Coordinates of C-alpha atoms and ligand atoms in Angstrom, one line a residue:
X15 CA 91.6 93.8 70.9
X16 CA 90.4 91.8 73.9
X17 CA 88.5 93.3 76.8
X18 CA 91.4 92.9 79.3
X19 CA 93.6 95.1 77.1
X20 CA 90.8 97.6 76.5
X21 CA 90.1 98.0 80.2
X22 CA 93.8 98.7 81.0
X23 CA 94.0 101.3 78.2
X24 CA 90.8 103.1 79.3
X25 CA 92.0 103.4 82.9
X26 CA 95.3 104.9 81.7
X27 CA 93.3 107.3 79.5
X28 CA 91.1 108.3 82.4
X29 CA 94.2 109.4 84.3
X30 CA 95.5 106.4 86.4
X31 CA 99.2 106.6 86.9
X32 CA 100.0 103.8 89.3
X33 CA 98.9 100.3 89.9
X34 CA 99.9 97.7 92.6
X35 CA 99.3 94.0 92.5
X36 CA 100.3 90.4 92.2
X37 CA 99.9 89.0 88.7
X38 CA 98.4 85.6 88.0
X39 CA 96.7 84.3 84.9
X40 CA 93.4 86.2 85.6
X41 CA 95.0 89.6 85.6
X42 CA 98.0 89.1 83.4
X43 CA 96.7 90.8 80.3
X44 CA 94.9 93.5 82.3
X45 CA 98.1 94.4 84.1
X46 CA 100.3 94.3 80.9
X47 CA 97.7 96.6 79.3
X48 CA 98.1 99.1 82.1
X49 CA 101.9 99.0 81.7
X50 CA 101.8 99.3 77.9
X51 CA 99.8 102.5 78.3
X52 CA 102.3 104.1 80.6
X53 CA 100.9 103.2 84.1
X54 CA 103.6 102.4 86.6
X55 CA 103.1 98.9 88.0
X56 CA 104.5 97.9 91.3
X57 CA 104.7 94.1 91.9
X58 CA 104.0 93.4 95.6
X59 CA 104.8 90.0 97.2
X60 CA 101.4 89.7 98.8
X61 CA 98.0 91.1 97.7
X62 CA 97.5 92.5 101.2
X63 CA 100.6 94.6 100.6
X64 CA 99.4 95.6 97.1
X65 CA 96.1 96.9 98.4
X66 CA 97.7 98.9 101.2
X67 CA 100.4 100.3 98.9
X68 CA 97.7 101.5 96.5
X69 CA 95.7 103.0 99.5
X70 CA 98.8 104.9 100.8
X71 CA 99.7 106.0 97.2
X72 CA 96.2 107.4 96.7
X73 CA 96.2 109.2 100.1
X74 CA 99.5 110.8 99.4
X75 CA 98.8 111.9 95.8
X76 CA 95.1 112.5 95.8
X77 CA 94.9 110.3 92.6
X78 CA 92.8 107.2 92.0
X79 CA 95.1 104.2 92.3
X80 CA 94.6 100.7 90.9
X81 CA 95.0 97.3 92.5
X82 CA 95.3 94.3 90.2
X83 CA 94.6 90.8 91.6
X84 CA 94.1 87.2 90.5
X85 CA 90.6 85.7 90.9
X86 CA 89.6 84.1 94.2
X87 CA 92.5 83.9 96.5
X88 CA 94.2 87.0 94.9
X89 CA 91.2 88.9 96.0
X90 CA 90.8 87.4 99.4
X91 CA 94.4 88.0 100.2
X92 CA 93.7 91.7 99.5
X93 CA 90.7 92.0 101.7
X94 CA 92.1 93.4 104.9
X95 CA 93.8 96.2 103.0
X96 CA 90.5 96.8 101.1
X97 CA 88.6 97.0 104.3
X98 CA 91.1 99.7 105.5
X99 CA 90.7 101.6 102.2
X100 CA 87.0 101.4 102.2
X101 CA 86.6 102.7 105.8
X102 CA 89.0 105.6 104.9
X103 CA 87.0 106.4 101.7
X104 CA 90.2 106.0 99.6
X105 CA 89.4 106.1 95.9
X106 CA 90.7 102.8 94.5
X107 CA 89.8 100.7 91.5
X108 CA 90.6 97.0 92.2
X109 CA 90.8 95.0 89.0
X110 CA 89.9 91.4 90.0
X111 CA 89.8 88.4 87.7
X112 CA 86.6 86.4 88.4
X113 CA 85.9 82.7 88.0
X114 CA 82.1 82.7 87.6
X115 CA 81.8 79.0 87.2
X116 CA 81.0 77.6 90.7
X117 CA 83.1 74.4 89.7
X118 CA 86.3 76.4 89.5
X119 CA 88.7 76.1 92.4
X120 CA 89.0 79.9 92.2
X121 CA 85.3 80.6 92.5
X122 CA 83.9 82.5 95.5
X123 CA 81.1 85.0 95.7
X124 CA 83.4 88.0 95.0
X125 CA 80.5 90.6 95.3
X126 CA 79.6 89.3 98.8
X127 CA 83.3 89.2 99.9
X128 CA 84.0 92.8 99.0
X129 CA 80.6 94.2 100.0
X130 CA 81.2 92.7 103.5
X131 CA 84.1 95.0 104.0
X132 CA 82.5 98.2 102.6
X133 CA 84.0 98.1 99.1
X134 CA 81.7 98.6 96.1
X135 CA 81.4 95.6 93.8
X136 CA 81.0 96.3 90.0
X137 CA 81.5 94.2 87.0
X138 CA 82.4 94.2 83.3
X139 CA 79.7 91.8 82.4
X140 CA 79.4 92.4 78.6
X141 CA 82.3 93.0 76.2
X142 CA 80.1 95.6 74.3
X143 CA 79.7 97.5 77.6
X144 CA 83.3 97.3 78.7
X145 CA 84.1 101.0 78.3
X146 CA 81.0 102.1 80.1
X147 CA 81.5 99.8 83.1
X148 CA 85.2 100.5 83.4
X149 CA 84.8 104.3 83.3
X150 CA 81.8 104.1 85.7
X151 CA 84.0 102.2 88.2
X152 CA 86.7 104.9 87.9
X153 CA 84.1 107.7 88.3
X154 CA 82.5 106.1 91.5
X155 CA 86.0 105.6 93.0
X156 CA 87.1 109.2 92.4
X157 CA 83.9 111.2 92.8
X158 CA 82.2 109.2 95.5
X159 CA 85.5 108.4 97.3
X160 CA 84.9 104.7 97.3
X161 CA 87.0 101.5 97.0
X162 CA 85.5 99.9 93.9
X163 CA 86.2 96.3 93.0
X164 CA 85.7 95.8 89.3
X165 CA 85.2 92.1 88.7
X166 CA 86.3 90.9 85.4
X167 CA 85.0 87.4 84.5
X168 CA 87.6 85.5 82.6
X169 CA 85.5 84.8 79.6
X170 CA 84.5 88.5 79.3
X171 CA 88.2 89.5 79.6
X172 CA 89.1 87.2 76.7
X173 CA 86.4 88.3 74.4
X174 CA 87.1 90.5 71.4
X175 CA 85.8 94.1 71.6
X176 CA 85.6 96.9 69.2
X177 CA 87.1 99.2 71.8
X178 CA 90.2 101.1 71.1
X179 CA 88.6 103.3 68.5
X180 CA 88.3 107.0 69.1
X181 CA 85.1 107.1 71.0
X182 CA 86.1 105.2 74.2
X183 CA 89.3 107.3 74.3
X184 CA 87.3 110.4 74.1
X185 CA 84.9 109.0 76.8
X186 CA 87.9 108.4 79.1
X187 CA 89.3 111.8 78.4
X188 CA 85.9 113.3 79.3
X189 CA 85.8 111.4 82.6
X190 CA 89.4 112.6 83.3
X191 CA 88.5 116.2 82.8
X192 CA 85.1 116.2 84.5
X193 CA 84.9 117.1 88.2
X194 CA 81.4 117.2 89.8
X195 CA 80.9 120.3 92.0
X196 CA 80.8 119.8 95.7
X197 CA 77.3 120.5 97.2
X198 CA 77.1 124.3 97.9
X199 CA 76.5 125.1 101.5
X200 CA 73.2 126.8 102.1
X201 CA 73.2 130.5 103.3
X202 CA 71.4 129.4 106.4
X203 CA 74.0 126.9 107.4
X204 CA 76.8 129.3 106.7
X205 CA 75.1 132.1 108.7
X206 CA 74.7 129.6 111.6
X207 CA 78.4 128.8 111.6
X208 CA 79.3 132.5 111.2
X209 CA 77.2 133.3 114.3
X210 CA 78.9 130.6 116.3
X211 CA 82.4 131.7 115.2
X212 CA 81.7 135.4 116.0
X213 CA 80.3 134.5 119.4
X214 CA 83.1 132.2 120.4
X215 CA 85.8 133.3 122.9
X216 CA 88.0 130.2 122.5
X217 CA 87.4 128.5 119.2
X218 CA 89.4 125.5 118.1
X219 CA 89.4 124.1 114.6
X220 CA 90.0 120.3 114.2
X221 CA 90.8 119.5 110.6
X222 CA 90.4 115.9 109.3
X223 CA 91.0 114.1 106.0
X224 CA 88.3 116.2 104.3
X225 CA 90.3 119.3 105.0
X226 CA 93.7 118.3 103.7
X227 CA 93.3 120.5 100.6
X228 CA 92.2 123.6 102.6
X229 CA 95.1 124.6 104.7
X230 CA 95.3 128.2 103.4
X231 CA 91.5 128.8 103.7
X232 CA 91.4 127.4 107.3
X233 CA 94.5 129.3 108.4
X234 CA 93.0 132.6 107.1
X235 CA 89.6 131.9 108.8
X236 CA 91.3 131.0 112.0
X237 CA 93.3 134.2 111.8
X238 CA 90.1 136.3 111.6
X239 CA 88.2 134.4 114.3
X240 CA 91.1 133.8 116.7
X241 CA 91.0 130.0 116.5
X242 CA 93.6 127.5 117.4
X243 CA 94.4 124.8 114.9
X244 CA 94.5 121.1 115.5
X245 CA 94.0 118.0 113.3
X246 CA 92.9 114.4 113.5
X247 CA 95.7 111.8 113.2
X248 CA 95.1 111.3 109.4
X249 CA 95.7 115.0 108.8
X250 CA 98.7 115.4 111.0
X251 CA 101.1 118.0 109.7
X252 CA 98.4 120.2 108.0
X253 CA 99.1 123.3 110.0
X254 CA 102.9 123.0 110.3
X255 CA 104.5 126.4 110.4
X256 CA 101.6 128.2 112.0
X257 CA 102.3 129.5 115.5
X258 CA 98.8 128.3 116.5
X259 CA 99.3 124.7 115.4
X260 CA 98.4 122.3 118.2
X261 CA 99.3 119.2 116.1
X262 CA 97.0 116.2 116.7
X263 CA 93.9 116.3 118.9
X264 CA 93.0 113.0 120.6
X265 CA 95.0 110.0 121.8
X266 CA 98.3 111.5 120.5
X267 CA 97.7 115.0 121.8
X268 CA 100.2 116.6 124.0
X269 CA 99.0 117.6 127.5
X270 CA 98.9 121.2 126.4
X271 CA 96.8 120.4 123.3
X272 CA 94.4 118.3 125.4
X273 CA 94.1 121.2 127.8
X274 CA 93.4 123.7 125.1
X275 CA 90.9 121.6 123.2
X276 CA 89.1 120.8 126.4
X277 CA 89.1 124.5 127.2
X278 CA 87.5 125.6 123.9
X279 CA 84.0 127.0 123.9
X280 CA 83.6 126.1 120.3
X281 CA 85.1 123.1 118.5
X282 CA 84.6 123.1 114.7
X283 CA 85.4 119.8 112.9
X284 CA 86.4 120.5 109.4
X285 CA 86.1 117.4 107.2
X286 CA 86.7 115.5 110.4
X287 CA 84.5 112.8 112.0
X288 CA 85.4 114.0 115.6
X289 CA 85.5 110.2 116.4
X290 CA 86.5 108.5 119.7
X291 CA 90.2 108.9 118.9
X292 CA 90.1 112.6 118.0
X293 CA 88.0 113.5 121.0
X294 CA 89.2 110.8 123.4
X295 CA 85.7 109.4 123.6
X296 CA 84.2 112.8 123.8
X297 CA 86.3 113.8 126.9
X298 CA 88.2 116.6 125.0
X299 CA 84.9 118.4 124.3
X300 CA 84.5 120.6 127.3
X301 CA 81.1 120.5 129.2
X302 CA 79.7 123.8 127.9
X303 CA 81.4 123.8 124.5
X304 CA 79.5 124.0 121.2
X305 CA 80.3 121.7 118.4
X306 CA 80.0 122.4 114.7
X307 CA 80.9 120.2 111.8
X308 CA 81.6 121.0 108.1
X309 CA 81.5 117.9 105.9
X310 CA 80.5 116.8 102.4
X311 CA 78.4 114.2 104.0
X312 CA 75.4 115.1 106.1
X313 CA 75.5 111.7 107.8
X314 CA 78.9 112.6 109.3
X315 CA 77.4 115.5 111.3
X316 CA 76.8 114.5 114.9
X317 CA 77.7 110.8 114.3
X318 CA 80.3 110.5 117.1
X319 CA 79.6 113.5 119.3
X320 CA 76.5 115.6 119.5
X321 CA 76.8 118.5 117.1
X322 CA 75.0 121.9 117.6
X323 CA 75.4 122.8 114.0
X324 CA 76.2 121.2 110.6
X325 CA 77.3 122.7 107.3
X326 CA 77.2 120.4 104.3
X327 CA 79.8 121.5 101.7
X328 CA 83.4 121.6 100.8
X329 CA 85.7 122.7 103.6
X330 CA 87.7 125.1 101.5
X331 CA 84.7 126.8 100.0
X332 CA 82.9 127.1 103.4
X333 CA 86.0 128.6 105.0
X334 CA 86.4 131.0 102.2
X335 CA 82.7 132.1 102.4
X336 CA 83.2 133.0 106.1
X337 CA 86.6 134.7 105.9
X338 CA 85.2 138.2 105.4
X339 CA 84.2 139.9 108.7
X340 CA 85.4 141.4 111.9
X341 CA 88.7 140.3 113.3
X342 CA 88.7 138.7 116.8
X343 CA 91.5 137.8 119.1
X344 CA 89.5 134.7 120.2
X345 CA 91.7 132.1 121.8
X346 CA 94.9 133.8 120.8
X347 CA 97.1 135.6 123.2
X348 CA 100.9 136.2 123.4
X349 CA 100.9 134.1 126.6
X350 CA 99.4 131.1 124.7
X351 CA 101.7 131.7 121.7
X352 CA 104.6 131.2 124.1
X353 CA 103.1 128.1 125.7
X354 CA 102.5 126.5 122.3
X355 CA 106.1 127.3 121.3
X356 CA 107.5 125.9 124.5
X357 CA 105.2 123.0 125.3
X358 CA 103.4 122.3 122.1
X359 CA 105.5 119.2 121.1
X360 CA 105.9 115.9 122.8
X361 CA 109.6 116.4 122.8
X362 CA 109.1 119.2 125.3
X363 CA 107.3 117.0 127.8
X364 CA 109.8 115.8 130.5
X365 CA 110.3 112.1 131.0
X366 CA 112.8 109.7 132.7
X367 CA 114.9 107.8 130.2
X368 CA 114.4 104.1 131.1
X369 CA 117.1 102.8 128.6
X370 CA 119.3 100.1 130.2
X371 CA 120.1 96.4 130.3
X372 CA 120.5 96.2 126.5
X373 CA 117.2 97.8 125.7
X374 CA 116.5 101.4 124.6
X375 CA 113.6 103.5 125.9
X376 CA 111.3 103.9 122.8
X377 CA 110.9 107.6 123.6
X378 CA 114.6 108.2 123.6
X379 CA 115.0 106.1 120.4
X380 CA 112.3 108.1 118.6
X381 CA 113.6 111.5 119.7
X382 CA 117.1 110.4 118.6
X383 CA 115.7 109.5 115.2
X384 CA 113.8 112.7 114.9
X385 CA 117.1 114.6 115.4
X386 CA 118.9 112.5 112.8
X387 CA 116.4 112.0 110.0
X388 CA 116.0 114.7 107.4
X389 CA 112.9 116.9 107.8
X390 CA 111.7 116.1 104.3
X391 CA 110.3 112.7 105.4
X392 CA 107.1 110.7 105.0
X393 CA 106.2 108.6 108.1
X394 CA 104.1 105.5 108.1
X395 CA 103.2 103.6 111.3
X396 CA 101.8 100.2 112.0
X397 CA 99.4 99.4 114.8
X398 CA 100.4 98.2 118.3
X399 CA 101.4 99.4 121.7
X400 CA 104.4 101.2 120.2
X401 CA 102.6 103.3 117.6
X402 CA 102.3 106.5 119.6
X403 CA 106.0 106.9 119.7
X404 CA 106.5 107.6 116.0
X405 CA 103.2 109.3 115.8
X406 CA 104.0 111.7 118.6
X407 CA 107.8 112.2 118.5
X408 CA 108.6 112.1 114.8
X409 CA 107.7 115.5 113.3
X410 CA 106.5 115.7 109.7
X411 CA 106.7 118.6 107.3
X412 CA 103.1 118.7 106.2
X413 CA 99.9 116.7 105.8
X414 CA 101.6 114.7 103.0
X415 CA 104.4 113.7 105.5
X416 CA 102.3 111.2 107.5
X417 CA 100.4 108.3 106.3
X418 CA 98.1 106.6 108.8
X419 CA 96.3 103.5 107.6
X420 CA 94.5 102.6 110.9
X421 CA 90.8 102.9 110.3
X422 CA 90.5 99.1 110.5
X423 CA 93.2 98.9 113.3
X424 CA 94.8 96.0 111.5
X425 CA 98.3 95.1 112.5
X426 CA 100.7 94.4 109.6
X427 CA 99.9 97.3 107.2
X428 CA 102.7 99.6 108.1
X429 CA 105.5 98.5 105.8
X430 CA 103.2 98.4 102.7
X431 CA 101.8 101.8 103.7
X432 CA 105.4 103.2 103.7
X433 CA 106.0 101.6 100.3
X434 CA 102.9 103.2 98.7
X435 CA 103.8 106.6 100.3
X436 CA 107.4 106.3 99.1
X437 CA 106.2 105.7 95.5
X438 CA 103.9 108.7 95.8
X439 CA 106.6 111.0 97.2
X440 CA 110.1 110.0 95.9
X441 CA 111.4 113.4 97.1
X442 CA 110.9 112.4 100.7
X443 CA 112.8 109.9 103.0
X444 CA 110.2 107.2 103.7
X445 CA 110.2 106.0 107.3
X446 CA 108.2 102.9 108.3
X447 CA 107.7 102.4 112.1
X448 CA 106.6 98.9 113.0
X449 CA 106.2 96.7 116.0
X450 CA 107.9 93.3 115.9
X451 CA 104.5 91.7 115.4
X452 CA 103.5 94.0 112.5
X453 CA 107.0 93.6 111.0
X454 CA 106.7 89.8 110.8
X455 CA 103.1 90.0 109.5
X456 CA 104.1 92.2 106.6
X457 CA 107.7 91.0 106.1
X458 CA 107.3 89.8 102.6
X459 CA 107.3 93.4 101.3
X460 CA 110.9 93.9 102.6
X461 CA 111.9 92.4 99.2
X462 CA 109.7 94.9 97.4
X463 CA 111.5 97.7 99.2
X464 CA 114.9 96.4 98.1
X465 CA 113.8 95.6 94.5
X466 CA 112.3 99.1 94.0
X467 CA 115.5 100.7 95.4
X468 CA 113.5 102.7 97.9
X469 CA 115.9 104.6 100.2
X470 CA 113.6 103.7 103.2
X471 CA 114.3 103.5 106.9
X472 CA 112.3 100.8 108.6
X473 CA 112.3 101.1 112.3
X474 CA 111.2 98.0 114.3
X475 CA 110.2 98.6 117.9
X476 CA 110.9 95.1 119.1
X477 CA 109.6 94.2 122.5
X478 CA 109.5 90.4 121.6
X479 CA 105.8 90.4 122.2
X480 CA 102.3 91.6 121.1
X481 CA 102.9 94.3 123.6
X482 CA 99.3 95.6 123.2
X483 CA 98.0 92.3 124.6
X484 CA 100.7 92.0 127.3
X485 CA 99.9 95.4 128.7
X486 CA 96.1 94.9 128.5
X487 CA 95.9 91.4 130.0
X488 CA 99.2 91.2 132.1
X489 CA 98.0 93.4 135.0
X490 CA 95.1 91.0 135.6
X491 CA 97.4 88.0 136.1
X492 CA 96.4 86.2 132.8
X493 CA 99.0 83.8 131.3
X494 CA 100.9 85.6 128.5
X495 CA 102.6 82.7 126.7
X496 CA 100.5 83.2 123.6
X497 CA 101.6 86.8 123.1
X498 CA 105.3 86.6 123.9
X499 CA 108.0 85.4 121.5
X500 CA 111.7 84.4 121.8
X501 CA 114.2 87.0 120.5
X502 CA 114.5 87.1 116.7
X503 CA 117.5 88.6 114.8
X504 CA 115.5 91.0 112.7
X505 CA 118.7 92.8 111.6
X506 CA 120.1 89.5 110.2
X507 CA 116.7 88.8 108.5
X508 CA 116.7 92.2 106.9
X509 CA 120.3 91.8 105.6
X510 CA 119.1 88.6 104.0
X511 CA 116.6 90.6 102.1
X512 CA 119.3 93.0 101.0
X513 CA 118.9 95.7 103.6
X514 CA 121.6 97.4 105.6
X515 CA 120.8 97.0 109.3
X516 CA 121.6 98.4 112.7
X517 CA 120.7 96.8 116.0
X518 CA 120.0 99.4 118.7
X519 CA 120.2 98.3 122.3
X520 CA 120.9 101.8 123.7
X521 CA 121.0 105.5 122.6
X522 CA 124.7 105.2 121.5
X523 CA 123.8 102.7 118.7
X524 CA 122.0 105.4 116.8
X525 CA 125.4 106.3 115.5
X526 CA 124.8 103.5 113.0
X527 CA 121.8 105.4 111.6
X528 CA 123.8 108.6 111.3
X529 CA 126.5 106.6 109.4
X530 CA 123.9 105.3 106.9
X531 CA 122.4 108.7 106.4
X532 CA 125.8 110.1 105.5
X533 CA 126.4 107.4 103.0
X534 CA 124.9 106.8 99.5
X535 CA 121.7 105.2 100.9
X536 CA 121.9 102.6 98.1
X537 CA 120.3 100.0 100.3
X538 CA 117.4 100.6 102.6
X539 CA 118.1 100.6 106.3
X540 CA 116.4 98.5 109.0
X541 CA 116.8 99.7 112.5
X542 CA 116.2 96.8 114.8
X543 CA 115.5 98.5 118.1
X544 CA 115.3 96.3 121.1
X545 CA 113.0 98.5 123.2
X546 CA 112.0 98.4 126.8
X547 CA 108.7 96.8 127.1
X548 CA 107.4 97.6 130.6
X549 CA 105.4 100.6 129.7
X550 CA 101.8 100.3 128.6
X551 CA 100.7 103.1 126.4
X552 CA 97.5 104.8 127.5
X553 CA 96.5 105.6 123.9
X554 CA 96.1 101.8 123.4
X555 CA 94.0 101.5 126.6
X556 CA 91.8 104.0 124.8
X557 CA 91.6 101.6 121.8
X558 CA 90.5 98.7 124.0
X559 CA 87.7 100.8 125.3
X560 CA 86.5 101.2 121.8
X561 CA 86.3 97.4 121.0
Ligands
TPP17 C1 95.5 91.8 111.7 C2 95.4 91.9 113.2 N1 95.6 90.9 114.0 C3 95.6 91.0 115.4 C4 95.3 92.2 115.9 C5 95.3 92.4 117.5 N2 96.5 93.1 117.9 C6 96.5 94.4 118.2 S1 97.9 95.0 118.6 C7 98.7 93.6 118.4 C8 100.1 93.4 118.8 C9 101.0 93.9 117.8 O1 102.4 93.6 118.1 P1 103.6 94.5 117.7 O2 103.5 94.8 116.3 O3 104.8 93.8 118.2 O4 103.4 95.8 118.5 P2 103.4 96.1 120.1 O5 102.0 96.1 120.6 O6 104.2 95.0 120.7 O7 104.1 97.4 120.3 C10 97.8 92.6 118.0 C11 98.1 91.1 117.8 C12 95.1 93.3 115.1 N3 94.7 94.6 115.5 N4 95.1 93.1 113.7
MG18 MG1 105.8 94.0 120.0

C-alpha cells in the first residue's frame, strides 16, 4: 500500500466522516482512499468553497472535517477559508499535496503560507512514520481545536508503506476513543464566581462558541441565580425556548437586549470572547458592572474587555459546579418577562416599510421569508451591509440553526457555508443569505448546490453595489464608481445553473417563494431580491470602527 492510501484509511478509522475538496494529481489517491473507507467526499468547484464547507460542516456537527487540495495553487485557493477556520478554532485536517522541489511550478513554502493565517503546518515526512504523523494531525485538530494543514510531499505519498496491518488501525481507534479531560477549574476560581453570582442583582450570561454544548447547565444555573440569557452571534439560538432568552448581544442586539445587557451589574461570558462585536466596543458593559469569564483558555480572559474574574475550565462543568445553592430572583421579574415576550425580537421593533419603485425593503423581505420558511432551518449569512437583516430577522431553532463564518470578515464565504451546513444537517432547510457582491464572489458553488441536490434557498440582497463601501464613503462625497455595478439578472444566471428562481421587486413577489415551498423542492431556489439600497446599517459602521 502507498502512503496516500494509508493516510486516507487512517483518518477514516480515526472517525472522519466528511471531506471537501478539489481533486488534482497531488491529492487524487488520498481522496480516493478516504472515499473507499466510507468517508463522504464533496467535490467543490473552488478550494475556497471546499475550505469553508468543511469549516461549516465541522461547526454544525462538532466533528473534525477534512479538506483535500492539490499542491501549491490548490492550497493557496483555500487560504481565505482556512484563515476563517483558524480564527474560529475550527478543527480541520487539510490534506495538501506538496511539491518540495523548488523547481516545480507548484512549489511554494506551504508551511509559511498556512502559518501566516494561523493554521498549524504539519507533514508526513517519512513513509515509516505516516501513521504517527497523520494521527497526530487529527489529534491536534480535534483536541487543540486547530486548523491543521498536513503537507504530503508527492514522493512520500507514492512510497510503499507497511501500514494497513492491525497496529495502525488500532492506533487510529485509540485516538478515536480518547478524549483528553478539560482543565478542572480550581476551587478558588469557582468560589470567586459563586460570590459574584450570589452578590449580583442583575446578572446576564453571554454564551459563546465554547458554550454551545452547555445549554442545559447554563439554563439551570441562570434559573438559580436569576440571570438573563444572551449569546454572541456564533452561538445564536442556544437559548431558544427560554422565556429569558435575549438572543444575540452586540451589533445584532434588539434595543431591549442592548438596554438589558447595559443594565446588568454582572456580565458573565461563557466560552465567549466578549469581543468588540458582542459588547459593541465595550459600550454594552455598564459603568459599574463586573465582568467574569469562563473559558478553556486563560488567554481569553480579559482580552477584549477588562475582566474582574476568570475561571479556566469547561463551561458545562463550571456551570454544574455552581448550580447548588440558594435561589435568587436576580434580574428576573414578571414585568421583564412580559417585555422580553413583547419586545425581545427584531420583528417587534416598528419601522416604516420603504419598499417601492421596483425595490423591496430588506426588512420587509426578511420578515416575509421568516413567515414563509419552515422553522426547521439552518441559516448562513455572507458579509456586507445587508448581513444584519437575515441575522436579526430570520429566527433559528437552536444553536445548530445558524452558521456564522465571519471571524475573518471575508465577503464571499456565505454560499459555501450554507453548503457545509446543509451537508451536516440534511434534516433542515438550508438558507444562504448573500449580498450581490458575495454572491458573485462565491458563485461557482451554485453548481455544487444543484449537483448535490440540496433543497437550498439562496437569497441575494441585490443593491447593485458593494453597499458597505457605498454607505461608508458616500456621505463624505467620494466618487463611488468603483463600488457600484450595473443590474445583473441573477435569477437567469441561477436558472442556468439549474436553480428555480424568483425575482422579488416588492412584497407581493414572495408568493413565488411560497409556491416553491409547496412543491417538491427538487431544484434549489434562488430568490433574487432587488432591495432598496439607501439605508446604511449601523452594525457595519461598527465594523469600520474595528478596522
Ligand atoms: C474578500 C473580501 N473582499 C473585500 C472585502 C471588503 N468588503 C466588505 S463588505 C463589501 C461589499 C459586499 O457587497 P455585497 O455582498 O453586495 O453586500 P452589501 O454590502 O452590498 O450589502 C466589501 C467589498 C471583504 N470584507 N472581503
Ligand atoms: Mg450589494
